[in-house]
Amino acid sequence: MYELLILLMLMRGPAHGYLIAKVINDMIGPYAALSHGRLYPLLAKLEQQGLIQVEQSGSGQQSDRQTRVYRITEAGRQRFHQLMMDTTSNLGEYREIFAHKVEGFEFLTPAERLHLIEHYINYCEAHIQHLYAKAEEILNKFANSPAPWPSERLENKLNTFYHRIEHWKLELRWVKRLRESALQSQARQEEAAAASGQGLAPQSD
């Protein structure tokens, strides 16, 4: 995920390491902070892979991190696009990853956005179906158990499942709104392309 976030930030322009850390930490929240001890080795790895390049600003020495400016390369742009379109890696963390991908939608075509959105709709629906099935399984186990469960235990279990279901339903409503917006954007793009094509068409005498 951090690789995606770094490349996303650099897609918008060069930045110093301390600014990269600040922006990423603002994005991921207070309990998953990206320390400098973790950031700079990752930046060095991306540089070795040719995804970013380092420049010096001011008169600082190479060892002075404050003077290093990081810039994305063409290979980095290609890698960023690959990470954005990847829907098979880190599925256990994909809810958070998708939210960050939405912040990078400006670099995708409407069709690419729709592809990611449709995948995430299916992802949300799969979670909802799974949780409903598990809640039903618990109710059946409770009803058929030879030894009665404490009512508080059953209530706590079901409350947890229903809370998670509501969470995924909220996520599903949000991504469906994204789909509406992406469809409208795609329609505008197609209309503009059609109008441009008509304007370039030769006129008959």
CSV table of C-alpha atoms in Angstrom, one decimal:
chain,number,residue,atom,x,y,z
A,1,MET,CA,0.0,0.0,0.0
A,2,TYR,CA,2.8,2.4,0.8
A,3,GLU,CA,4.3,2.0,-2.6
A,4,LEU,CA,1.0,3.0,-4.2
A,5,LEU,CA,0.6,6.0,-1.9
A,6,ILE,CA,4.2,7.3,-2.6
A,7,LEU,CA,3.8,6.9,-6.3
A,8,LEU,CA,0.3,8.6,-6.2
A,9,MET,CA,1.8,11.6,-4.4
A,10,LEU,CA,4.6,11.9,-6.9
A,11,MET,CA,2.2,11.6,-9.8
A,12,ARG,CA,1.1,15.1,-8.7
A,13,GLY,CA,4.7,16.5,-8.6
A,14,PRO,CA,8.1,16.2,-7.0
A,15,ALA,CA,8.3,16.3,-3.2
A,16,HIS,CA,10.8,16.1,-0.3
A,17,GLY,CA,10.8,13.0,1.9
A,18,TYR,CA,9.4,14.8,5.0
A,19,LEU,CA,6.4,16.1,2.9
A,20,ILE,CA,5.8,12.6,1.5
A,21,ALA,CA,5.7,11.2,5.1
A,22,LYS,CA,3.4,14.0,6.3
A,23,VAL,CA,0.9,13.6,3.4
A,24,ILE,CA,0.8,9.8,3.7
A,25,ASN,CA,0.3,9.9,7.5
A,26,ASP,CA,-2.5,12.4,7.0
A,27,MET,CA,-4.1,9.8,4.6
A,28,ILE,CA,-3.7,6.7,6.7
A,29,GLY,CA,-4.6,8.1,10.1
A,30,PRO,CA,-2.9,8.4,13.5
A,31,TYR,CA,-2.5,4.7,14.3
A,32,ALA,CA,-0.7,3.5,11.2
A,33,ALA,CA,2.0,6.2,11.0
A,34,LEU,CA,4.7,5.8,8.4
A,35,SER,CA,8.0,6.6,10.2
A,36,HIS,CA,11.0,8.1,8.6
A,37,GLY,CA,12.9,4.9,9.4
A,38,ARG,CA,10.5,3.0,7.3
A,39,LEU,CA,9.9,5.6,4.6
A,40,TYR,CA,13.5,6.3,3.5
A,41,PRO,CA,14.5,2.6,2.9
A,42,LEU,CA,11.3,2.3,0.8
A,43,LEU,CA,12.2,5.4,-1.2
A,44,ALA,CA,15.7,3.9,-1.7
A,45,LYS,CA,14.2,0.7,-3.0
A,46,LEU,CA,11.9,2.5,-5.4
A,47,GLU,CA,14.9,4.5,-6.6
A,48,GLN,CA,16.9,1.3,-7.2
A,49,GLN,CA,14.0,-0.1,-9.2
A,50,GLY,CA,14.0,2.9,-11.4
A,51,LEU,CA,10.5,4.0,-10.3
A,52,ILE,CA,11.6,7.3,-8.8
A,53,GLN,CA,14.7,9.5,-9.1
A,54,VAL,CA,16.4,11.7,-6.6
A,55,GLU,CA,17.5,15.3,-7.1
A,56,GLN,CA,19.2,17.8,-4.8
A,57,SER,CA,17.6,21.1,-3.9
A,58,GLY,CA,19.7,24.0,-2.5
A,59,SER,CA,23.3,23.4,-1.4
A,60,GLY,CA,22.8,20.5,0.9
A,61,GLN,CA,25.0,17.4,0.7
A,62,GLN,CA,23.7,14.0,-0.6
A,63,SER,CA,23.5,12.7,2.9
A,64,ASP,CA,21.1,15.5,3.9
A,65,ARG,CA,17.6,14.2,3.6
A,66,GLN,CA,16.1,17.6,3.8
A,67,THR,CA,17.6,18.5,0.4
A,68,ARG,CA,16.5,15.4,-1.5
A,69,VAL,CA,13.6,15.9,-3.9
A,70,TYR,CA,11.9,12.8,-5.2
A,71,ARG,CA,10.4,12.6,-8.7
A,72,ILE,CA,8.5,9.8,-10.4
A,73,THR,CA,9.9,8.3,-13.6
A,74,GLU,CA,8.1,6.9,-16.6
A,75,ALA,CA,8.7,3.4,-15.2
A,76,GLY,CA,7.2,4.7,-12.0
A,77,ARG,CA,4.1,6.0,-13.8
A,78,GLN,CA,3.6,2.6,-15.4
A,79,ARG,CA,4.0,0.9,-12.0
A,80,PHE,CA,1.5,3.3,-10.5
A,81,HIS,CA,-1.0,2.4,-13.2
A,82,GLN,CA,-0.3,-1.3,-12.6
A,83,LEU,CA,-0.9,-1.0,-8.8
A,84,MET,CA,-4.1,1.0,-9.4
A,85,MET,CA,-5.6,-1.6,-11.7
A,86,ASP,CA,-4.5,-4.6,-9.5
A,87,THR,CA,-7.6,-6.2,-8.0
A,88,THR,CA,-6.1,-9.5,-6.9
A,89,SER,CA,-3.4,-8.5,-4.3
A,90,ASN,CA,-3.9,-7.8,-0.6
A,91,LEU,CA,-7.7,-8.6,-0.7
A,92,GLY,CA,-7.8,-8.7,3.1
A,93,GLU,CA,-6.9,-5.0,3.2
A,94,TYR,CA,-8.6,-4.0,0.0
A,95,ARG,CA,-11.3,-1.8,1.6
A,96,GLU,CA,-8.6,0.6,2.7
A,97,ILE,CA,-6.6,0.2,-0.5
A,98,PHE,CA,-9.6,1.0,-2.7
A,99,ALA,CA,-10.3,4.2,-0.7
A,100,HIS,CA,-6.8,5.3,-1.6
A,101,LYS,CA,-7.2,4.3,-5.2
A,102,VAL,CA,-10.3,6.6,-5.4
A,103,GLU,CA,-8.0,9.5,-4.6
A,104,GLY,CA,-6.0,8.6,-7.7
A,105,PHE,CA,-9.0,8.3,-10.1
A,106,GLU,CA,-7.9,11.5,-11.8
A,107,PHE,CA,-5.1,9.5,-13.5
A,108,LEU,CA,-7.4,6.8,-14.9
A,109,THR,CA,-9.8,6.8,-17.8
A,110,PRO,CA,-13.5,6.6,-17.0
A,111,ALA,CA,-13.5,3.0,-18.3
A,112,GLU,CA,-10.7,2.1,-15.9
A,113,ARG,CA,-12.5,3.7,-13.0
A,114,LEU,CA,-15.6,1.7,-13.8
A,115,HIS,CA,-13.6,-1.5,-13.9
A,116,LEU,CA,-12.3,-0.9,-10.4
A,117,ILE,CA,-15.7,0.3,-9.1
A,118,GLU,CA,-17.6,-2.8,-10.4
A,119,HIS,CA,-15.0,-5.0,-8.8
A,120,TYR,CA,-15.4,-3.3,-5.5
A,121,ILE,CA,-19.2,-3.5,-5.7
A,122,ASN,CA,-18.8,-7.3,-6.0
A,123,TYR,CA,-16.3,-7.2,-3.2
A,124,CYS,CA,-18.7,-5.4,-0.8
A,125,GLU,CA,-21.6,-7.7,-1.8
A,126,ALA,CA,-19.5,-10.8,-1.2
A,127,HIS,CA,-18.8,-9.5,2.4
A,128,ILE,CA,-22.4,-8.8,3.0
A,129,GLN,CA,-23.5,-12.2,1.8
A,130,HIS,CA,-20.8,-13.9,3.9
A,131,LEU,CA,-21.8,-12.1,7.1
A,132,TYR,CA,-25.5,-12.9,6.7
A,133,ALA,CA,-24.6,-16.5,6.1
A,134,LYS,CA,-22.5,-16.6,9.3
A,135,ALA,CA,-25.2,-14.9,11.3
A,136,GLU,CA,-27.7,-17.5,10.1
A,137,GLU,CA,-25.2,-20.2,11.0
A,138,ILE,CA,-24.9,-18.9,14.6
A,139,LEU,CA,-28.7,-18.7,15.0
A,140,ASN,CA,-29.1,-22.3,13.8
A,141,LYS,CA,-26.3,-23.4,16.1
A,142,PHE,CA,-28.0,-21.6,19.0
A,143,ALA,CA,-31.4,-23.2,18.2
A,144,ASN,CA,-30.0,-26.7,17.8
A,145,SER,CA,-27.5,-26.6,20.7
A,146,PRO,CA,-28.2,-29.3,23.4
A,147,ALA,CA,-26.8,-26.9,26.0
A,148,PRO,CA,-28.4,-23.4,25.9
A,149,TRP,CA,-26.2,-20.5,25.1
A,150,PRO,CA,-26.2,-17.5,27.5
A,151,SER,CA,-28.5,-14.9,25.9
A,152,GLU,CA,-25.8,-12.2,26.3
A,153,ARG,CA,-23.3,-14.3,24.3
A,154,LEU,CA,-25.7,-14.7,21.4
A,155,GLU,CA,-26.7,-11.1,21.5
A,156,ASN,CA,-23.0,-9.9,21.4
A,157,LYS,CA,-22.2,-12.2,18.5
A,158,LEU,CA,-25.1,-11.1,16.5
A,159,ASN,CA,-24.6,-7.5,17.2
A,160,THR,CA,-21.1,-7.8,15.9
A,161,PHE,CA,-22.2,-9.4,12.7
A,162,TYR,CA,-25.0,-7.0,12.1
A,163,HIS,CA,-22.7,-4.0,12.8
A,164,ARG,CA,-20.3,-5.3,10.2
A,165,ILE,CA,-23.1,-5.9,7.7
A,166,GLU,CA,-24.3,-2.3,8.1
A,167,HIS,CA,-20.7,-1.1,7.6
A,168,TRP,CA,-20.5,-3.0,4.3
A,169,LYS,CA,-23.9,-1.7,3.2
A,170,LEU,CA,-22.7,1.8,3.8
A,171,GLU,CA,-19.6,1.1,1.8
A,172,LEU,CA,-21.8,-0.4,-1.0
A,173,ARG,CA,-24.0,2.7,-1.1
A,174,TRP,CA,-20.9,4.9,-1.4
A,175,VAL,CA,-19.3,2.9,-4.2
A,176,LYS,CA,-22.6,2.9,-6.1
A,177,ARG,CA,-22.6,6.7,-6.0
A,178,LEU,CA,-19.1,6.5,-7.4
A,179,ARG,CA,-20.4,4.4,-10.2
A,180,GLU,CA,-23.0,6.9,-11.1
A,181,SER,CA,-20.4,9.6,-11.2
A,182,ALA,CA,-18.1,7.5,-13.3
A,183,LEU,CA,-20.9,6.6,-15.8
A,184,GLN,CA,-21.7,10.3,-16.1
A,185,SER,CA,-18.0,11.1,-16.7
A,186,GLN,CA,-17.8,8.4,-19.4
A,187,ALA,CA,-20.9,9.7,-21.1
A,188,ARG,CA,-19.6,13.2,-21.2
A,189,GLN,CA,-16.3,11.9,-22.6
A,190,GLU,CA,-18.1,9.9,-25.3
A,191,GLU,CA,-20.3,12.9,-26.2
A,192,ALA,CA,-17.2,15.2,-26.5
A,193,ALA,CA,-15.4,12.6,-28.7
A,194,ALA,CA,-18.5,12.3,-30.9
A,195,ALA,CA,-18.8,16.1,-31.2
A,196,SER,CA,-15.1,16.4,-32.0
A,197,GLY,CA,-15.5,13.7,-34.7
A,198,GLN,CA,-18.4,15.5,-36.3
A,199,GLY,CA,-16.6,18.7,-36.3
A,200,LEU,CA,-13.7,17.1,-38.2
A,201,ALA,CA,-15.9,15.3,-40.7
A,202,PRO,CA,-15.6,16.7,-44.2
A,203,GLN,CA,-18.5,18.7,-45.4
A,204,SER,CA,-20.3,17.8,-48.6
A,205,ASP,CA,-20.9,20.4,-51.3
